[in-house]
PDB file of C-alpha atoms in Angstrom:
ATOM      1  CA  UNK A 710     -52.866 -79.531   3.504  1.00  0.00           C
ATOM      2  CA  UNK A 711     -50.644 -76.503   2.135  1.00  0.00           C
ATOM      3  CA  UNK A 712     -50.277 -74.277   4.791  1.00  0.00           C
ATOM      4  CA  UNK A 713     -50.217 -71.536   2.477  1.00  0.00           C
ATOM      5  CA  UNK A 714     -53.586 -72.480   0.793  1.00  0.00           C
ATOM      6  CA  UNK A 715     -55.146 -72.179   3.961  1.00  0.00           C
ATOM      7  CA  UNK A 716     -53.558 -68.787   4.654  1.00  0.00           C
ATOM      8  CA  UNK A 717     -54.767 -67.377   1.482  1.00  0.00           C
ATOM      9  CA  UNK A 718     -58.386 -68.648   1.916  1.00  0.00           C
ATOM     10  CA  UNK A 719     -58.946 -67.541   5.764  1.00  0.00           C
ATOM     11  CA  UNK A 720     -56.858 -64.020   5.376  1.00  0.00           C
ATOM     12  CA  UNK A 721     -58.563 -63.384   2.069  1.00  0.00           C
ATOM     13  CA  UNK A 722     -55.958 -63.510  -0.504  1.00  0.00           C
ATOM     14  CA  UNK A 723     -57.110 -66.033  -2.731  1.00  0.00           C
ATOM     15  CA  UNK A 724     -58.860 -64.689  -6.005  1.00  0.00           C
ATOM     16  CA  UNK A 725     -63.081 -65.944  -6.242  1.00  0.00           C
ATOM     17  CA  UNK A 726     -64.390 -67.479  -9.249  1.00  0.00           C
ATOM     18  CA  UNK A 727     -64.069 -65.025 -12.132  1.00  0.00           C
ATOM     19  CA  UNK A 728     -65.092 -66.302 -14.831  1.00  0.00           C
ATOM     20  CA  UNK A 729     -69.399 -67.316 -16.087  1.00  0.00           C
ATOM     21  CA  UNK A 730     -72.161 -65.525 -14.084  1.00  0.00           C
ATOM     22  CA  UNK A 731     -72.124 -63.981 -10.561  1.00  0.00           C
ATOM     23  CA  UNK A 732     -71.625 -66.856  -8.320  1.00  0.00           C
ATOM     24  CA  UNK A 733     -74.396 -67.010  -6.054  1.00  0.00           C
ATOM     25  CA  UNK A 734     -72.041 -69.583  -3.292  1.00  0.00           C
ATOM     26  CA  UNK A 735     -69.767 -67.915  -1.142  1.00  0.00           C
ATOM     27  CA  UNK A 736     -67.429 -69.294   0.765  1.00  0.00           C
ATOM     28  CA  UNK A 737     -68.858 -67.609   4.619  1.00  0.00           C
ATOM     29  CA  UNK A 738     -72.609 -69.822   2.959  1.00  0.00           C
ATOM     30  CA  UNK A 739     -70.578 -72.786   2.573  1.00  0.00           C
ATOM     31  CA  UNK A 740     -69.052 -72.632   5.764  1.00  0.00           C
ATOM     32  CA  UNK A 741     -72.221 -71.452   8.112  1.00  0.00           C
ATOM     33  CA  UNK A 742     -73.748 -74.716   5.762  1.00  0.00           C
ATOM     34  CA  UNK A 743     -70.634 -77.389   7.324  1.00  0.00           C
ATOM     35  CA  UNK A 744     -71.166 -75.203  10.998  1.00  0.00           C
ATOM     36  CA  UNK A 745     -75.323 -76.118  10.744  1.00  0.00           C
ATOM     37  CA  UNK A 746     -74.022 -80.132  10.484  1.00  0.00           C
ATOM     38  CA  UNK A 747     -71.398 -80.233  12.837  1.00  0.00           C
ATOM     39  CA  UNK A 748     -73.642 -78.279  15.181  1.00  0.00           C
ATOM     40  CA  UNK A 749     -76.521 -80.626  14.723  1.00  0.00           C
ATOM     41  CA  UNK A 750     -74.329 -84.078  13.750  1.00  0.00           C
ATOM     42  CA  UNK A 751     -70.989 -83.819  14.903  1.00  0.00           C
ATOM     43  CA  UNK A 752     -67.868 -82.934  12.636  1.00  0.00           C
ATOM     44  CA  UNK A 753     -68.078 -86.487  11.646  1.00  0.00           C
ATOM     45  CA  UNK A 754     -70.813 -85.529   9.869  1.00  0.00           C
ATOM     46  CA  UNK A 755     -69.352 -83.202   7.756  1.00  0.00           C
ATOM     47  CA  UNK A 756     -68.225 -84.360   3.891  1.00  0.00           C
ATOM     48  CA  UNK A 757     -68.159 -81.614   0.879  1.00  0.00           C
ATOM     49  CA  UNK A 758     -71.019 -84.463  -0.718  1.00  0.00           C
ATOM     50  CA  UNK A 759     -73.466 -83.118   2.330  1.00  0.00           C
ATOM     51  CA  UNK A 760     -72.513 -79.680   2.237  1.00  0.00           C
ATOM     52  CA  UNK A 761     -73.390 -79.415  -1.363  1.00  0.00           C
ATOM     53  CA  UNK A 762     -76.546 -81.519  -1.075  1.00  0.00           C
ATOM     54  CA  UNK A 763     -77.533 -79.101   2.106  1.00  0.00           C
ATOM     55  CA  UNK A 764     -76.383 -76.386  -0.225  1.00  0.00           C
ATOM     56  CA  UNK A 765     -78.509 -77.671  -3.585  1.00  0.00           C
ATOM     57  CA  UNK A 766     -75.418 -77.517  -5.200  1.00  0.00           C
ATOM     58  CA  UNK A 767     -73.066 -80.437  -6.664  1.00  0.00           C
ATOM     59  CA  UNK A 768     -69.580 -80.580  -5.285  1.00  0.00           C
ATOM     60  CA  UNK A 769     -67.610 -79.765  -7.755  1.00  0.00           C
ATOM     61  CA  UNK A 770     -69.236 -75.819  -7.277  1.00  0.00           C
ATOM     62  CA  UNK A 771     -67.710 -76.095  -3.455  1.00  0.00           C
ATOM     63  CA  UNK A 772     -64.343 -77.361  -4.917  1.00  0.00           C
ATOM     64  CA  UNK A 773     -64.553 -73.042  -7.018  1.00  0.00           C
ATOM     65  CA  UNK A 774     -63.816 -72.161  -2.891  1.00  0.00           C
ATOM     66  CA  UNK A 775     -62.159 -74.501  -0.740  1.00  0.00           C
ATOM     67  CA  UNK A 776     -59.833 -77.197  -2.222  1.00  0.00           C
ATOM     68  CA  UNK A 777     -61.151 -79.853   0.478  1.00  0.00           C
ATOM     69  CA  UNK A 778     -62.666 -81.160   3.673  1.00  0.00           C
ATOM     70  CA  UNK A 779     -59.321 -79.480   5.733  1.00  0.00           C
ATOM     71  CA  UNK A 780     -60.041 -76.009   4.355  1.00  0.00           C
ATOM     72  CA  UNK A 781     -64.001 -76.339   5.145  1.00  0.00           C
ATOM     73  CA  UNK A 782     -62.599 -77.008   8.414  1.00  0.00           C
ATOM     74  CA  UNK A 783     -60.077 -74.084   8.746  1.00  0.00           C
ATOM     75  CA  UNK A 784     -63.265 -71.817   7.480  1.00  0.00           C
ATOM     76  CA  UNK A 785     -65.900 -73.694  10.099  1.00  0.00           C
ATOM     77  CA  UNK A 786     -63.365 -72.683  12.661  1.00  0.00           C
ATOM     78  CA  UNK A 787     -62.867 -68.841  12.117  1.00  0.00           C
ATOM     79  CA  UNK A 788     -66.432 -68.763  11.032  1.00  0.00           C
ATOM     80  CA  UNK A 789     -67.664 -70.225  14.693  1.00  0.00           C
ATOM     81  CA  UNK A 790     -64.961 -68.517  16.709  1.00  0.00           C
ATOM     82  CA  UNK A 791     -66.960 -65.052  15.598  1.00  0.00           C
ATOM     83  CA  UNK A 792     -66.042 -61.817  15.992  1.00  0.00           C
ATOM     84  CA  UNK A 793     -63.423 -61.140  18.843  1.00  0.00           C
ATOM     85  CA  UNK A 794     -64.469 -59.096  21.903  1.00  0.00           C
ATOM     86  CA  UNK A 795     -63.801 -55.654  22.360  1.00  0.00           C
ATOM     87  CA  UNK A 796     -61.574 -55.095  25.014  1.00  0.00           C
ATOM     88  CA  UNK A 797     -62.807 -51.089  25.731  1.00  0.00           C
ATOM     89  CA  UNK A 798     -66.222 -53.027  25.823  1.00  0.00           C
ATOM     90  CA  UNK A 799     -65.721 -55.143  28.268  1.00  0.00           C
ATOM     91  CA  UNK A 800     -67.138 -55.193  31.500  1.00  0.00           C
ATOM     92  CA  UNK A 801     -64.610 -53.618  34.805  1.00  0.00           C
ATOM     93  CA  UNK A 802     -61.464 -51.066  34.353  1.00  0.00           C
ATOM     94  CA  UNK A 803     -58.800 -53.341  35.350  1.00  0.00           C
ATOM     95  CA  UNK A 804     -57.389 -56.592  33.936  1.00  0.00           C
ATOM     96  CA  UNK A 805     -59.182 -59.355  36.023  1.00  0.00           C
ATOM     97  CA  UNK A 806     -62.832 -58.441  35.500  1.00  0.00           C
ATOM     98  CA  UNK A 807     -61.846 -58.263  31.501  1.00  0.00           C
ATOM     99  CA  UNK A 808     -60.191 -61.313  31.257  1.00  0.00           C
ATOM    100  CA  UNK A 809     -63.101 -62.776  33.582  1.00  0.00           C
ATOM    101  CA  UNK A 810     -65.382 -61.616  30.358  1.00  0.00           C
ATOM    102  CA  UNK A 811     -63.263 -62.817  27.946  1.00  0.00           C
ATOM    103  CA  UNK A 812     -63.205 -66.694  29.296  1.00  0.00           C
ATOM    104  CA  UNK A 813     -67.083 -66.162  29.834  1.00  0.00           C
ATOM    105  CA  UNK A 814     -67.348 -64.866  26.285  1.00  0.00           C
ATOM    106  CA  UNK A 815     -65.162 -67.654  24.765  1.00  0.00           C
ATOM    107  CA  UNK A 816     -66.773 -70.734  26.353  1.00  0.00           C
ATOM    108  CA  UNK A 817     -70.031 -69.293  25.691  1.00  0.00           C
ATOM    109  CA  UNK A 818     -68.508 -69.671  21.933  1.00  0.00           C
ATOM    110  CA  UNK A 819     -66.995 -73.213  22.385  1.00  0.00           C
ATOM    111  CA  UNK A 820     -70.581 -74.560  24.019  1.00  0.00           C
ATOM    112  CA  UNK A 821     -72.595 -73.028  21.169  1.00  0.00           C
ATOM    113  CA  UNK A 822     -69.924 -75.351  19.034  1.00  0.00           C
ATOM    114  CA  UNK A 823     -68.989 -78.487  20.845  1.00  0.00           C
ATOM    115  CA  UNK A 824     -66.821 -79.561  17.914  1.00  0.00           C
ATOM    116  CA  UNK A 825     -64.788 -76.563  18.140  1.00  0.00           C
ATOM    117  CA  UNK A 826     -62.566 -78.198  20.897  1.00  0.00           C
ATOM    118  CA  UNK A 827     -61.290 -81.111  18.913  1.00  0.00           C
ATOM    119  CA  UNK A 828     -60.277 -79.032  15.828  1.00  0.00           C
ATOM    120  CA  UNK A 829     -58.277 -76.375  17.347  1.00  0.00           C
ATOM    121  CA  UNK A 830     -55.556 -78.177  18.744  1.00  0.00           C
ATOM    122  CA  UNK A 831     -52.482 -78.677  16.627  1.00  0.00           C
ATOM    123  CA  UNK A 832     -50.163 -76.529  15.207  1.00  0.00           C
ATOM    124  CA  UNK A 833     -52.175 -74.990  12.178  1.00  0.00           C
ATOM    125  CA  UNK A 834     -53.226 -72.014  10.399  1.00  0.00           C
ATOM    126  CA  UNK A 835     -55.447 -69.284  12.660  1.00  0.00           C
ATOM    127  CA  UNK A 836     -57.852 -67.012  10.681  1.00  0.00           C
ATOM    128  CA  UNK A 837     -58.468 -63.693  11.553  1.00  0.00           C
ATOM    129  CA  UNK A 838     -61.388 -64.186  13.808  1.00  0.00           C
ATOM    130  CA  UNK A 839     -59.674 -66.569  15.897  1.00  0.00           C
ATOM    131  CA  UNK A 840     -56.464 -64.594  16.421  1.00  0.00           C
ATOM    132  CA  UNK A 841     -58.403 -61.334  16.880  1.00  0.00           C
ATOM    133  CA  UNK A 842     -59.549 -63.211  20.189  1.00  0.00           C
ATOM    134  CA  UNK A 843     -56.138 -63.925  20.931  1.00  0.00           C
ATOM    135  CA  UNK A 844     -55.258 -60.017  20.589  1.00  0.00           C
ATOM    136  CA  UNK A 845     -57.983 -59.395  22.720  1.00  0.00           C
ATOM    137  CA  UNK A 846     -56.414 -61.555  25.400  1.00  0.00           C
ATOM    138  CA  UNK A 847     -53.382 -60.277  24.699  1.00  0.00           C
ATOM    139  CA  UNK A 848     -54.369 -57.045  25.431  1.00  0.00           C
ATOM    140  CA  UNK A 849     -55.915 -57.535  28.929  1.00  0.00           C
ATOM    141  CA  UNK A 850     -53.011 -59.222  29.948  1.00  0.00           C
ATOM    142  CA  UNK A 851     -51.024 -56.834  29.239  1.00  0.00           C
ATOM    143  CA  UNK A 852     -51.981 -54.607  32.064  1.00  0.00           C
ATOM    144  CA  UNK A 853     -50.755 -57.199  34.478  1.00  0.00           C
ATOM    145  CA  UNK A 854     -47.383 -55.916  34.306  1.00  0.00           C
ATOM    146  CA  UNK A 855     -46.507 -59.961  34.215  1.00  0.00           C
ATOM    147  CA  UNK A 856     -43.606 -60.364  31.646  1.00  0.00           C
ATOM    148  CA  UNK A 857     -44.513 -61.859  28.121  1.00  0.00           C
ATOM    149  CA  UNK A 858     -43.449 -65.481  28.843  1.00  0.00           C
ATOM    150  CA  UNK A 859     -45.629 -65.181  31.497  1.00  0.00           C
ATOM    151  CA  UNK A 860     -48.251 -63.801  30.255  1.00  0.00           C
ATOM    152  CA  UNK A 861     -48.309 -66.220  27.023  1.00  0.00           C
ATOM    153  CA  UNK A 862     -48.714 -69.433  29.174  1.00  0.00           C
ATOM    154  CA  UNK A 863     -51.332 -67.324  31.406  1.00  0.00           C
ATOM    155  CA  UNK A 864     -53.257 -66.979  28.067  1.00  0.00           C
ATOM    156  CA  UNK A 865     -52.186 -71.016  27.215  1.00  0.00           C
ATOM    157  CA  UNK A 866     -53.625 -71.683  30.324  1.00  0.00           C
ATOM    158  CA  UNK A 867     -56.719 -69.701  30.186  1.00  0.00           C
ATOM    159  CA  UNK A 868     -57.664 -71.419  26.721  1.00  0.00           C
ATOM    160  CA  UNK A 869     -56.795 -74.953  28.376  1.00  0.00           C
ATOM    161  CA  UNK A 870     -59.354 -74.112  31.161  1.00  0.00           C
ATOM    162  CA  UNK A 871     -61.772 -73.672  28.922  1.00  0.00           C
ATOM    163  CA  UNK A 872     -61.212 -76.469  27.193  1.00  0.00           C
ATOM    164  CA  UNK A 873     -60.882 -78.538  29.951  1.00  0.00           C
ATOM    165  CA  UNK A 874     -64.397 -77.098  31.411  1.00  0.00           C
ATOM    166  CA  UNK A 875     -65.940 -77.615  28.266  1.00  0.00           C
ATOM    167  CA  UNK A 876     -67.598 -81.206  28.753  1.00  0.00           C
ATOM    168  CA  UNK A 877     -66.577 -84.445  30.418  1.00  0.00           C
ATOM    169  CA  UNK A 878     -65.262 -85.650  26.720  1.00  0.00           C
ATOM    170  CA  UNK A 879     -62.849 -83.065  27.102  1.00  0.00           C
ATOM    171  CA  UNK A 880     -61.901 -82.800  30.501  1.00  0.00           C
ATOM    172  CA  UNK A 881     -60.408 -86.511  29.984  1.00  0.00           C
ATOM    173  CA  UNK A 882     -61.527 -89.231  31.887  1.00  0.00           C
ATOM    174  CA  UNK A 883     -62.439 -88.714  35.496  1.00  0.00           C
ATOM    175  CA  UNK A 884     -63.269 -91.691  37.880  1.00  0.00           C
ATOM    176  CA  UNK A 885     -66.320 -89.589  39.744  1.00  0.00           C
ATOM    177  CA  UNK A 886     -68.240 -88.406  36.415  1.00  0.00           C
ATOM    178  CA  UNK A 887     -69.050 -92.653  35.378  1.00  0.00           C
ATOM    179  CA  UNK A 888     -71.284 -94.548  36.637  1.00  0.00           C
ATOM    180  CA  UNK A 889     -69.265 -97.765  35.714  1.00  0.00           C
ATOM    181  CA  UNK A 890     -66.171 -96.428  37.319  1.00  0.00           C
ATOM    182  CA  UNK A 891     -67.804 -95.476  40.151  1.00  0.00           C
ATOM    183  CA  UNK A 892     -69.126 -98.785  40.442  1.00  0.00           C
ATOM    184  CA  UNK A 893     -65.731-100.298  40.131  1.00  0.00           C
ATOM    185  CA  UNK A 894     -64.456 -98.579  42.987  1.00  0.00           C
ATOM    186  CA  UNK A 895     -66.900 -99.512  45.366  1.00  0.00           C
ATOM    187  CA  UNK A 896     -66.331-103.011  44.364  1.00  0.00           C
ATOM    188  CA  UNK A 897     -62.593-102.175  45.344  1.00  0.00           C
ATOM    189  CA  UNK A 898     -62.957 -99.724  47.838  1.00  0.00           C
ATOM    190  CA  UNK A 899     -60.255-101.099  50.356  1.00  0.00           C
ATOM    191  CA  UNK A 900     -57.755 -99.672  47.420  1.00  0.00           C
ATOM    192  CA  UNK A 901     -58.869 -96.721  46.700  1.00  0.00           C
ATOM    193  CA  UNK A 902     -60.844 -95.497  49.626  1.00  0.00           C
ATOM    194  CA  UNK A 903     -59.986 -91.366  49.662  1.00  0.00           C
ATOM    195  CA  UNK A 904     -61.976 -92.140  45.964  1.00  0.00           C
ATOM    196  CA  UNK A 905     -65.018 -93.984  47.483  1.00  0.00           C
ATOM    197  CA  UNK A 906     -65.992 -91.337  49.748  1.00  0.00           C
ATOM    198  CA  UNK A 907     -65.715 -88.975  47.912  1.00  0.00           C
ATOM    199  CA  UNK A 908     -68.238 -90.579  45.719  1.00  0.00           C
ATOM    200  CA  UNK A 909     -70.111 -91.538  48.713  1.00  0.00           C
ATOM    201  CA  UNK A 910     -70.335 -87.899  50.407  1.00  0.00           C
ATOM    202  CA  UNK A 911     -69.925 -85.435  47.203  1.00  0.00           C
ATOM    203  CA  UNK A 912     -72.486 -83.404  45.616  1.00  0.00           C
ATOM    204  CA  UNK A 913     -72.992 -83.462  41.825  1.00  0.00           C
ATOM    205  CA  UNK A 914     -70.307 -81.221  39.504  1.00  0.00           C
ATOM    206  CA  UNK A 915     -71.515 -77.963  39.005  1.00  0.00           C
ATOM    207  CA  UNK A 916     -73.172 -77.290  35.795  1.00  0.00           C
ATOM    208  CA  UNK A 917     -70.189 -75.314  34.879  1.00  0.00           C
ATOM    209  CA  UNK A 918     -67.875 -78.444  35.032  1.00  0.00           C
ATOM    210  CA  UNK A 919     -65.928 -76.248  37.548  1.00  0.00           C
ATOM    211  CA  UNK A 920     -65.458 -73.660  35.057  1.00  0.00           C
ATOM    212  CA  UNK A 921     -65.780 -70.532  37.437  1.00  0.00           C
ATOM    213  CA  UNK A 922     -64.336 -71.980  40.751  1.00  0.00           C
ATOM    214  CA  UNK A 923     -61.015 -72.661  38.291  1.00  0.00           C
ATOM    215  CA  UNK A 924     -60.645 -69.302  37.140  1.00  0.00           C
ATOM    216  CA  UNK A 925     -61.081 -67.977  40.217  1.00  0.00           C
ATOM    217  CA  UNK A 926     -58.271 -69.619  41.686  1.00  0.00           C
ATOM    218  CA  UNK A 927     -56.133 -69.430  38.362  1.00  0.00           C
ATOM    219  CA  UNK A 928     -56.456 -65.575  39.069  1.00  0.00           C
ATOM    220  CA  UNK A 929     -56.337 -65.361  42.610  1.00  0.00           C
ATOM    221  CA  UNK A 930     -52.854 -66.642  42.185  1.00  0.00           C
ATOM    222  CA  UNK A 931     -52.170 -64.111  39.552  1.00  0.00           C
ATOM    223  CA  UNK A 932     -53.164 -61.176  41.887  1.00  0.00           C
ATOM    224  CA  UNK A 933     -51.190 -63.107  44.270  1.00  0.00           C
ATOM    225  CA  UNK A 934     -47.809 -62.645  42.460  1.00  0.00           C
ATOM    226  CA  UNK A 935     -48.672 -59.376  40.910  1.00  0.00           C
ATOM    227  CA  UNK A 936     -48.935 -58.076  44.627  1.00  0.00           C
ATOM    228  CA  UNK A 937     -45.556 -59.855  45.774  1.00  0.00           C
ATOM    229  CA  UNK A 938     -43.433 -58.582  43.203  1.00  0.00           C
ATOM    230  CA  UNK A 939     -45.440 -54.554  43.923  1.00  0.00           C
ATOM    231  CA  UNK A 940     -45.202 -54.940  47.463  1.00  0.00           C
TER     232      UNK A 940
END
Protein backbone atom coordinates (compact mmCIF):
# COMPACT_ATOMS: atom_id res chain seq x y z
CA UNK A 1 0.00 0.00 0.00
CA UNK A 2 1.50 3.59 -0.92
CA UNK A 3 2.12 5.20 2.12
CA UNK A 4 1.36 8.35 0.59
CA UNK A 5 -2.13 7.25 -0.69
CA UNK A 6 -3.04 6.56 2.67
CA UNK A 7 -1.78 9.94 3.92
CA UNK A 8 -3.78 11.79 1.45
CA UNK A 9 -7.04 9.86 2.15
CA UNK A 10 -6.94 9.96 6.19
CA UNK A 11 -5.43 13.79 6.36
CA UNK A 12 -7.84 14.85 3.65
CA UNK A 13 -5.82 15.74 0.73
CA UNK A 14 -7.08 13.62 -1.83
CA UNK A 15 -9.61 15.35 -4.32
CA UNK A 16 -13.60 13.48 -4.15
CA UNK A 17 -15.30 12.45 -7.19
CA UNK A 18 -15.88 15.51 -9.37
CA UNK A 19 -17.26 14.71 -12.09
CA UNK A 20 -21.57 13.28 -12.82
CA UNK A 21 -24.07 14.08 -10.00
CA UNK A 22 -23.51 14.79 -6.26
CA UNK A 23 -22.21 11.61 -4.93
CA UNK A 24 -24.42 10.48 -2.34
CA UNK A 25 -21.25 7.80 -0.75
CA UNK A 26 -18.81 9.31 1.33
CA UNK A 27 -15.98 7.95 2.41
CA UNK A 28 -16.79 8.47 6.75
CA UNK A 29 -20.49 6.08 5.24
CA UNK A 30 -18.23 3.66 3.78
CA UNK A 31 -16.12 3.36 6.61
CA UNK A 32 -18.86 3.42 9.67
CA UNK A 33 -20.42 0.56 6.87
CA UNK A 34 -16.74 -1.83 7.16
CA UNK A 35 -16.78 -0.64 11.30
CA UNK A 36 -20.75 -2.17 11.53
CA UNK A 37 -19.04 -5.74 10.05
CA UNK A 38 -16.00 -5.92 11.83
CA UNK A 39 -17.95 -4.95 14.93
CA UNK A 40 -20.54 -7.59 14.39
CA UNK A 41 -18.18 -10.31 12.22
CA UNK A 42 -14.74 -9.75 12.83
CA UNK A 43 -12.28 -7.86 10.37
CA UNK A 44 -12.24 -11.09 8.56
CA UNK A 45 -15.38 -10.24 7.57
CA UNK A 46 -14.68 -7.28 5.90
CA UNK A 47 -14.23 -7.34 1.73
CA UNK A 48 -15.12 -4.02 -0.46
CA UNK A 49 -17.87 -6.88 -2.22
CA UNK A 50 -19.79 -6.69 1.44
CA UNK A 51 -19.32 -3.21 2.05
CA UNK A 52 -20.94 -2.30 -1.16
CA UNK A 53 -23.68 -4.92 -0.89
CA UNK A 54 -24.29 -3.48 2.92
CA UNK A 55 -23.99 -0.16 1.19
CA UNK A 56 -26.58 -1.00 -1.98
CA UNK A 57 -23.92 0.03 -4.00
CA UNK A 58 -21.57 -2.04 -6.53
CA UNK A 59 -17.89 -1.89 -5.84
CA UNK A 60 -16.58 -0.22 -8.32
CA UNK A 61 -18.56 3.18 -6.59
CA UNK A 62 -16.26 2.32 -3.28
CA UNK A 63 -13.13 2.01 -5.55
CA UNK A 64 -14.30 6.59 -6.43
CA UNK A 65 -12.86 6.64 -2.40
CA UNK A 66 -10.52 4.19 -1.22
CA UNK A 67 -8.22 2.33 -3.70
CA UNK A 68 -8.62 -1.04 -1.57
CA UNK A 69 -9.28 -3.27 1.40
CA UNK A 70 -5.82 -1.55 3.22
CA UNK A 71 -7.23 1.97 2.90
CA UNK A 72 -10.88 0.80 4.24
CA UNK A 73 -8.76 -0.34 6.95
CA UNK A 74 -6.61 2.83 7.58
CA UNK A 75 -10.25 4.74 7.48
CA UNK A 76 -12.04 1.91 9.94
CA UNK A 77 -9.18 2.74 12.21
CA UNK A 78 -9.29 6.63 12.58
CA UNK A 79 -12.98 6.34 12.16
CA UNK A 80 -13.25 3.91 15.49
CA UNK A 81 -10.43 5.56 17.39
CA UNK A 82 -13.03 8.79 17.54
CA UNK A 83 -12.46 11.96 18.58
CA UNK A 84 -9.42 12.42 21.02
CA UNK A 85 -10.06 13.52 24.63
CA UNK A 86 -9.75 16.84 25.82
CA UNK A 87 -7.12 17.16 28.12
CA UNK A 88 -8.67 20.63 30.02
CA UNK A 89 -11.73 18.17 30.19
CA UNK A 90 -10.48 15.68 31.90
CA UNK A 91 -11.19 14.67 35.21
CA UNK A 92 -8.25 15.87 38.33
CA UNK A 93 -5.61 18.96 38.01
CA UNK A 94 -2.53 17.00 37.94
CA UNK A 95 -1.05 14.44 35.54
CA UNK A 96 -2.02 11.02 37.13
CA UNK A 97 -5.78 11.39 37.48
CA UNK A 98 -5.66 12.62 33.55
CA UNK A 99 -3.73 10.03 32.27
CA UNK A 100 -5.89 7.61 34.60
CA UNK A 101 -8.91 9.06 32.21
CA UNK A 102 -7.20 8.80 29.25
CA UNK A 103 -6.38 4.79 29.55
CA UNK A 104 -10.10 4.52 30.85
CA UNK A 105 -11.24 6.51 27.84
CA UNK A 106 -9.08 4.55 25.32
CA UNK A 107 -9.94 0.96 26.33
CA UNK A 108 -13.42 1.94 26.61
CA UNK A 109 -12.66 2.68 22.67
CA UNK A 110 -10.66 -0.56 21.96
CA UNK A 111 -13.64 -2.83 23.78
CA UNK A 112 -16.36 -1.07 21.79
CA UNK A 113 -13.92 -2.37 18.72
CA UNK A 114 -12.25 -5.62 19.50
CA UNK A 115 -10.61 -5.63 16.07
CA UNK A 116 -8.96 -2.46 16.70
CA UNK A 117 -6.04 -4.26 18.54
CA UNK A 118 -4.84 -6.40 15.70
CA UNK A 119 -4.74 -3.54 13.12
CA UNK A 120 -2.82 -0.99 14.90
CA UNK A 121 0.33 -2.57 15.32
CA UNK A 122 2.94 -2.05 12.66
CA UNK A 123 4.64 0.72 11.46
CA UNK A 124 1.87 2.54 9.29
CA UNK A 125 0.12 5.61 8.53
CA UNK A 126 -1.92 7.35 11.74
CA UNK A 127 -4.94 9.56 10.83
CA UNK A 128 -5.78 12.44 12.60
CA UNK A 129 -8.09 10.97 15.12
CA UNK A 130 -5.70 8.51 16.22
CA UNK A 131 -2.72 10.83 16.68
CA UNK A 132 -4.92 13.53 18.26
CA UNK A 133 -5.12 10.79 21.13
CA UNK A 134 -1.57 10.52 21.09
CA UNK A 135 -1.27 14.50 21.60
CA UNK A 136 -3.56 14.16 24.24
CA UNK A 137 -1.22 11.75 25.99
CA UNK A 138 1.42 13.65 25.14
CA UNK A 139 0.21 16.42 26.81
CA UNK A 140 -0.52 14.91 30.28
CA UNK A 141 2.72 13.55 30.34
CA UNK A 142 4.20 16.34 29.93
CA UNK A 143 3.57 17.69 33.35
CA UNK A 144 5.58 14.87 34.79
CA UNK A 145 8.66 16.71 34.38
CA UNK A 146 10.00 13.00 33.13
CA UNK A 147 12.34 13.68 30.09
CA UNK A 148 10.93 12.88 26.51
CA UNK A 149 12.56 9.42 26.11
CA UNK A 150 10.95 8.75 29.08
CA UNK A 151 7.97 9.90 28.68
CA UNK A 152 7.56 8.29 25.00
CA UNK A 153 8.01 4.66 26.31
CA UNK A 154 5.66 5.74 29.41
CA UNK A 155 3.06 6.49 26.64
CA UNK A 156 4.43 2.99 24.63
CA UNK A 157 3.76 1.41 27.67
CA UNK A 158 0.47 2.81 28.55
CA UNK A 159 -0.94 1.78 24.98
CA UNK A 160 0.69 -1.84 25.52
CA UNK A 161 -1.33 -2.09 28.81
CA UNK A 162 -4.19 -1.58 27.20
CA UNK A 163 -3.65 -3.78 24.75
CA UNK A 164 -2.51 -6.33 26.80
CA UNK A 165 -5.81 -5.87 29.15
CA UNK A 166 -7.88 -5.92 26.28
CA UNK A 167 -8.94 -9.76 26.12
CA UNK A 168 -7.21 -13.07 26.72
CA UNK A 169 -6.54 -13.17 22.67
CA UNK A 170 -4.44 -10.37 23.28
CA UNK A 171 -2.86 -10.71 26.42
CA UNK A 172 -1.05 -13.90 24.75
CA UNK A 173 -1.41 -17.13 26.06
CA UNK A 174 -1.62 -17.60 29.79
CA UNK A 175 -1.57 -21.13 31.45
CA UNK A 176 -4.41 -20.05 34.27
CA UNK A 177 -7.11 -18.49 31.71
CA UNK A 178 -7.57 -22.48 29.79
CA UNK A 179 -9.25 -24.96 30.89
CA UNK A 180 -7.07 -27.49 28.86
CA UNK A 181 -3.91 -26.04 30.21
CA UNK A 182 -5.04 -26.04 33.42
CA UNK A 183 -5.85 -29.51 33.09
CA UNK A 184 -2.43 -30.31 31.84
CA UNK A 185 -0.82 -29.08 34.78
CA UNK A 186 -2.59 -30.93 37.22
CA UNK A 187 -1.81 -33.96 35.29
CA UNK A 188 1.92 -32.74 35.81
CA UNK A 189 1.77 -31.01 38.86
CA UNK A 190 5.08 -32.43 40.46
CA UNK A 191 6.73 -29.98 37.61
CA UNK A 192 5.13 -27.18 37.85
CA UNK A 193 3.66 -26.99 41.28
CA UNK A 194 3.98 -22.89 42.21
CA UNK A 195 1.39 -23.14 38.82
CA UNK A 196 -1.02 -25.77 40.32
CA UNK A 197 -1.84 -23.90 43.31
CA UNK A 198 -2.24 -21.18 42.10
CA UNK A 199 -4.93 -22.66 40.03
CA UNK A 200 -6.02 -24.57 42.96
CA UNK A 201 -6.35 -21.49 45.53
CA UNK A 202 -6.91 -18.34 43.03
CA UNK A 203 -9.98 -16.47 42.45
CA UNK A 204 -11.23 -15.77 38.91
CA UNK A 205 -9.38 -12.64 36.81
CA UNK A 206 -11.06 -9.61 37.36
CA UNK A 207 -13.41 -8.53 34.75
CA UNK A 208 -10.95 -5.92 33.87
CA UNK A 209 -8.28 -8.56 32.84
CA UNK A 210 -6.15 -6.69 35.47
CA UNK A 211 -6.52 -3.56 33.67
CA UNK A 212 -6.74 -1.15 36.78
CA UNK A 213 -4.48 -3.03 39.33
CA UNK A 214 -1.67 -2.57 36.25
CA UNK A 215 -1.97 0.97 35.94
CA UNK A 216 -1.93 1.48 39.28
CA UNK A 217 1.30 0.06 39.80
CA UNK A 218 2.68 1.34 36.31
CA UNK A 219 2.03 4.83 38.01
CA UNK A 220 2.84 4.26 41.42
CA UNK A 221 6.29 3.72 40.11
CA UNK A 222 6.10 6.86 38.12
CA UNK A 223 5.25 8.98 41.26
CA UNK A 224 7.89 6.93 42.71
CA UNK A 225 10.75 8.36 40.53
CA UNK A 226 9.19 11.69 40.02
CA UNK A 227 9.53 12.07 43.94
CA UNK A 228 13.26 10.68 44.02
CA UNK A 229 14.64 12.84 41.53
CA UNK A 230 12.34 16.20 43.57
CA UNK A 231 13.34 15.08 46.80
Amino acid sequence: MPADGTIQLLWGLRDGPTRGPKPVLSLERIAQAAVDIADAEGLAAVSMQRVAADLDFTKMSLYRYVTGKDELVAAMIDLAAGDPPVVAELPGRTWRPRIEAWVRLLGEAWDAHPWLPWVTMGDRVMGPNETGWTEASAAILAETGLSVPERMALARMLGGHVRATMSVSTAGTQPWVSRRQAALLEEHADRFPVLVTMLRDGEPDPPDNGREFGLRLILDGVERLIAERTS
